[in-house]
mmCIF file of C-alpha atoms in Angstrom:
data_model
loop_
_atom_site.group_PDB
_atom_site.id
_atom_site.type_symbol
_atom_site.label_atom_id
_atom_site.label_comp_id
_atom_site.label_asym_id
_atom_site.label_seq_id
_atom_site.Cartn_x
_atom_site.Cartn_y
_atom_site.Cartn_z
ATOM 1 C CA PHE C 1 64.475 232.813 125.081
ATOM 2 C CA GLY C 2 67.624 234.098 126.727
ATOM 3 C CA ALA C 3 70.082 233.645 123.850
ATOM 4 C CA GLU C 4 69.751 235.712 120.676
ATOM 5 C CA TYR C 5 66.423 237.080 121.961
ATOM 6 C CA ARG C 6 65.694 237.730 125.594
ATOM 7 C CA ASP C 7 61.980 237.352 124.843
ATOM 8 C CA TYR C 8 61.168 236.409 121.253
ATOM 9 C CA ASP C 9 57.449 237.118 121.642
ATOM 10 C CA LEU C 10 58.137 240.754 122.530
ATOM 11 C CA SER C 11 59.801 241.257 119.139
ATOM 12 C CA ARG C 12 56.967 239.711 117.079
ATOM 13 C CA ALA C 13 55.203 243.004 116.286
ATOM 14 C CA ALA C 14 58.441 244.528 114.990
ATOM 15 C CA GLN C 15 59.247 241.322 113.092
ATOM 16 C CA ARG C 16 55.852 241.414 111.343
ATOM 17 C CA ILE C 17 56.432 245.009 110.231
ATOM 18 C CA ASN C 18 59.840 244.006 108.857
ATOM 19 C CA PHE C 19 58.344 240.979 107.076
ATOM 20 C CA GLN C 20 55.804 243.272 105.371
ATOM 21 C CA ARG C 21 58.686 245.515 104.280
ATOM 22 C CA LYS C 22 60.596 242.518 102.918
ATOM 23 C CA LEU C 23 57.581 241.425 100.869
ATOM 24 C CA ARG C 24 57.284 244.966 99.457
ATOM 25 C CA LEU C 25 61.002 244.958 98.573
ATOM 26 C CA LEU C 26 60.587 241.645 96.749
ATOM 27 C CA THR C 27 57.663 243.081 94.779
ATOM 28 C CA GLN C 28 59.635 246.253 93.964
ATOM 29 C CA ALA C 29 62.444 244.048 92.635
ATOM 30 C CA GLY C 30 59.931 242.314 90.346
ATOM 31 C CA CYS C 31 59.661 239.152 92.456
ATOM 32 C CA THR C 32 56.065 238.978 93.631
ATOM 33 C CA ILE C 33 54.999 235.927 95.615
ATOM 34 C CA GLY C 34 51.681 234.681 94.257
ATOM 35 C CA ALA C 35 49.208 231.870 94.841
ATOM 36 C CA SER C 36 51.208 229.438 92.688
ATOM 37 C CA SER C 37 54.516 230.257 94.422
ATOM 38 C CA ARG C 38 56.422 227.787 96.576
ATOM 39 C CA VAL C 39 58.349 229.577 99.334
ATOM 40 C CA LEU C 40 61.140 227.867 101.286
ATOM 41 C CA GLU C 41 62.372 229.786 104.319
ATOM 42 C CA LEU C 42 65.698 228.849 105.891
ATOM 43 C CA GLY C 43 65.694 229.723 109.576
ATOM 44 C CA CYS C 44 61.942 230.283 109.728
ATOM 45 C CA ALA C 45 61.913 230.659 113.545
ATOM 46 C CA THR C 46 58.300 230.554 114.747
ATOM 47 C CA GLY C 47 56.950 230.767 111.191
ATOM 48 C CA ASP C 48 55.626 234.309 111.233
ATOM 49 C CA PHE C 49 56.985 235.176 107.774
ATOM 50 C CA LEU C 50 55.608 231.977 106.241
ATOM 51 C CA ALA C 51 52.231 232.561 107.904
ATOM 52 C CA LEU C 52 52.148 236.090 106.463
ATOM 53 C CA VAL C 53 53.048 234.819 102.978
ATOM 54 C CA ARG C 54 50.389 232.126 103.152
ATOM 55 C CA GLN C 55 47.777 234.603 104.418
ATOM 56 C CA GLN C 56 48.511 237.306 101.831
ATOM 57 C CA SER C 57 49.160 235.205 98.741
ATOM 58 C CA GLY C 58 48.010 231.664 99.371
ATOM 59 C CA ALA C 59 51.475 230.418 98.387
ATOM 60 C CA ALA C 60 52.703 226.997 99.476
ATOM 61 C CA THR C 61 55.326 227.244 102.217
ATOM 62 C CA LEU C 62 57.990 225.093 103.821
ATOM 63 C CA GLY C 63 60.313 226.127 106.631
ATOM 64 C CA ILE C 64 63.585 224.860 108.028
ATOM 65 C CA GLU C 65 64.419 225.741 111.630
ATOM 66 C CA VAL C 66 67.115 224.547 114.034
ATOM 67 C CA SER C 67 65.286 225.503 117.251
ATOM 68 C CA ALA C 68 62.869 222.841 118.513
ATOM 69 C CA PHE C 69 61.028 225.542 120.485
ATOM 70 C CA ALA C 70 60.551 227.705 117.381
ATOM 71 C CA ARG C 71 59.597 224.711 115.191
ATOM 72 C CA GLY C 72 56.945 223.801 117.719
ATOM 73 C CA ARG C 73 55.480 227.310 117.573
ATOM 74 C CA ALA C 74 55.458 227.197 113.764
ATOM 75 C CA LEU C 75 53.785 223.778 113.765
ATOM 76 C CA GLU C 76 51.096 225.190 116.088
ATOM 77 C CA GLN C 77 50.274 227.650 113.285
ATOM 78 C CA GLY C 78 49.738 224.731 110.913
ATOM 79 C CA LEU C 79 52.965 225.318 109.012
ATOM 80 C CA SER C 80 55.198 222.630 107.541
ATOM 81 C CA VAL C 81 58.601 223.001 109.206
ATOM 82 C CA LEU C 82 61.591 220.663 109.249
ATOM 83 C CA SER C 83 64.740 220.432 111.317
ATOM 84 C CA PRO C 84 68.002 220.815 109.356
ATOM 85 C CA ASP C 85 68.908 217.403 110.836
ATOM 86 C CA ASP C 86 65.764 215.709 109.517
ATOM 87 C CA PRO C 87 66.818 212.662 107.451
ATOM 88 C CA GLU C 88 63.987 213.460 105.019
ATOM 89 C CA LEU C 89 65.057 217.096 104.527
ATOM 90 C CA THR C 90 66.757 216.727 101.134
ATOM 91 C CA ARG C 91 63.901 214.685 99.676
ATOM 92 C CA ARG C 92 61.204 216.962 101.126
ATOM 93 C CA VAL C 93 62.844 220.113 99.748
ATOM 94 C CA ALA C 94 63.332 218.447 96.336
ATOM 95 C CA ASP C 95 59.673 217.335 96.313
ATOM 96 C CA PHE C 96 58.632 220.855 97.320
ATOM 97 C CA ALA C 97 60.710 222.388 94.472
ATOM 98 C CA PRO C 98 60.709 225.995 95.723
ATOM 99 C CA ASP C 99 60.676 228.983 93.414
ATOM 100 C CA PHE C 100 61.507 231.347 96.286
ATOM 101 C CA ILE C 101 64.218 230.707 98.880
ATOM 102 C CA VAL C 102 64.330 233.281 101.651
ATOM 103 C CA ALA C 103 66.637 233.505 104.657
ATOM 104 C CA TRP C 104 66.305 236.445 107.005
ATOM 105 C CA ASP C 105 69.408 236.892 109.180
ATOM 106 C CA VAL C 106 70.502 233.274 108.790
ATOM 107 C CA TRP C 107 73.667 233.270 106.642
ATOM 108 C CA GLU C 108 75.875 234.491 109.486
ATOM 109 C CA HIS C 109 74.700 231.629 111.749
ATOM 110 C CA LEU C 110 75.613 228.812 109.354
ATOM 111 C CA ALA C 111 78.929 226.973 109.582
ATOM 112 C CA HIS C 112 78.960 226.440 105.790
ATOM 113 C CA PRO C 113 76.372 228.823 104.297
ATOM 114 C CA ALA C 114 77.402 228.405 100.649
ATOM 115 C CA THR C 115 77.031 224.619 100.926
ATOM 116 C CA VAL C 116 73.626 224.925 102.613
ATOM 117 C CA PHE C 117 72.320 227.353 99.993
ATOM 118 C CA ASP C 118 73.774 225.327 97.121
ATOM 119 C CA GLY C 119 71.865 222.249 98.282
ATOM 120 C CA HIS C 120 68.552 224.097 98.369
ATOM 121 C CA ILE C 121 69.192 225.947 95.110
ATOM 122 C CA ALA C 122 69.880 222.594 93.421
ATOM 123 C CA ALA C 123 66.440 221.363 94.550
ATOM 124 C CA ALA C 124 64.659 224.524 93.421
ATOM 125 C CA ARG C 125 62.718 225.267 90.281
ATOM 126 C CA ARG C 126 64.472 226.903 87.365
ATOM 127 C CA GLY C 127 64.483 230.665 87.863
ATOM 128 C CA VAL C 128 64.353 230.454 91.660
ATOM 129 C CA VAL C 129 64.499 233.774 93.506
ATOM 130 C CA VAL C 130 66.904 233.912 96.452
ATOM 131 C CA ALA C 131 66.280 236.687 98.971
ATOM 132 C CA LEU C 132 68.265 237.114 102.146
ATOM 133 C CA THR C 133 69.350 239.521 104.800
ATOM 134 C CA THR C 134 72.579 239.166 106.688
ATOM 135 C CA VAL C 135 75.290 241.181 108.381
ATOM 136 C CA ASP C 136 77.596 243.303 106.220
ATOM 137 C CA ALA C 137 81.182 243.075 107.393
ATOM 138 C CA SER C 138 82.142 245.674 104.773
ATOM 139 C CA SER C 139 79.887 248.369 106.228
ATOM 140 C CA ALA C 140 81.416 251.555 107.583
ATOM 141 C CA VAL C 141 80.148 250.732 111.091
ATOM 142 C CA ALA C 142 81.689 247.242 110.989
ATOM 143 C CA ARG C 143 85.037 248.602 109.813
ATOM 144 C CA LEU C 144 85.089 251.436 112.367
ATOM 145 C CA ARG C 145 84.002 249.351 115.356
ATOM 146 C CA GLY C 146 86.102 246.264 114.537
ATOM 147 C CA HIS C 147 85.799 243.617 117.242
ATOM 148 C CA ARG C 148 83.389 245.957 119.092
ATOM 149 C CA TRP C 149 80.869 245.835 116.204
ATOM 150 C CA ARG C 150 77.511 244.697 117.646
ATOM 151 C CA GLN C 151 77.184 241.975 114.990
ATOM 152 C CA PHE C 152 80.505 240.448 115.960
ATOM 153 C CA HIS C 153 79.460 237.842 118.501
ATOM 154 C CA PRO C 154 80.779 234.346 118.121
ATOM 155 C CA PRO C 155 79.805 231.601 118.646
ATOM 156 C CA THR C 156 76.323 232.394 117.289
ATOM 157 C CA HIS C 157 77.643 234.392 114.335
ATOM 158 C CA LEU C 158 80.044 232.156 112.445
ATOM 159 C CA ASN C 159 80.350 234.015 109.129
ATOM 160 C CA TYR C 160 80.737 237.661 108.267
ATOM 161 C CA PRO C 161 79.925 238.184 104.588
ATOM 162 C CA THR C 162 80.486 241.416 102.709
ATOM 163 C CA ARG C 163 78.379 242.921 99.946
ATOM 164 C CA ARG C 164 81.078 241.877 97.502
ATOM 165 C CA SER C 165 81.280 238.265 98.742
ATOM 166 C CA LEU C 166 77.487 237.815 98.563
ATOM 167 C CA ARG C 167 77.333 239.325 95.078
ATOM 168 C CA SER C 168 80.159 237.000 94.011
ATOM 169 C CA PHE C 169 78.394 233.973 95.542
ATOM 170 C CA LEU C 170 75.196 234.742 93.632
ATOM 171 C CA GLN C 171 76.835 235.685 90.341
ATOM 172 C CA ASP C 172 78.989 232.529 90.411
ATOM 173 C CA ARG C 173 75.696 230.624 90.428
ATOM 174 C CA ALA C 174 74.296 232.628 87.478
ATOM 175 C CA PHE C 175 71.934 234.738 89.584
ATOM 176 C CA GLN C 176 71.170 238.299 88.580
ATOM 177 C CA VAL C 177 71.397 240.546 91.652
ATOM 178 C CA ARG C 178 68.300 242.743 91.421
ATOM 179 C CA SER C 179 68.710 244.597 94.687
ATOM 180 C CA GLN C 180 71.394 244.879 97.312
ATOM 181 C CA GLN C 181 70.845 247.452 99.999
ATOM 182 C CA SER C 182 70.837 248.090 103.716
ATOM 183 C CA PHE C 183 67.630 247.119 105.466
#
């Protein structure tokens, strides 16, 4: 409350609609989350996406969230959520062995996003699906507005990837990019 979101609870209905859309986009890209799936969400906030996944598919879920407030809300929903500072994080993610890694609007908040993702990808099952949303510093709006672009707001946004840099990141790690579009 008061930082990125003035009142996080007021945005929950819109967030749920967007999470449904993201699940449909995954399915359209041929990446359906099923009962045997293991979904790791980086930046899971209050756990609403993981709760939706669990409810709709029965998939196993694990979240990572920096905010103690948000982790507490996710834990209240019966979700398994860790702090990125948890000394057991690496072992727990490796034991979980995700086959889906999702991160909705997280990349831009990480000091070293490639390193963070590499660590989780290394712990994942072969053929892991990585799905993320982030800012696009190469967009026409970003280029036209420059430092007045609404997504340009340090210190909470630390990285400003472009479509090209994300595609390069994924292809360098032997991922096939199935979909890359504005959301």
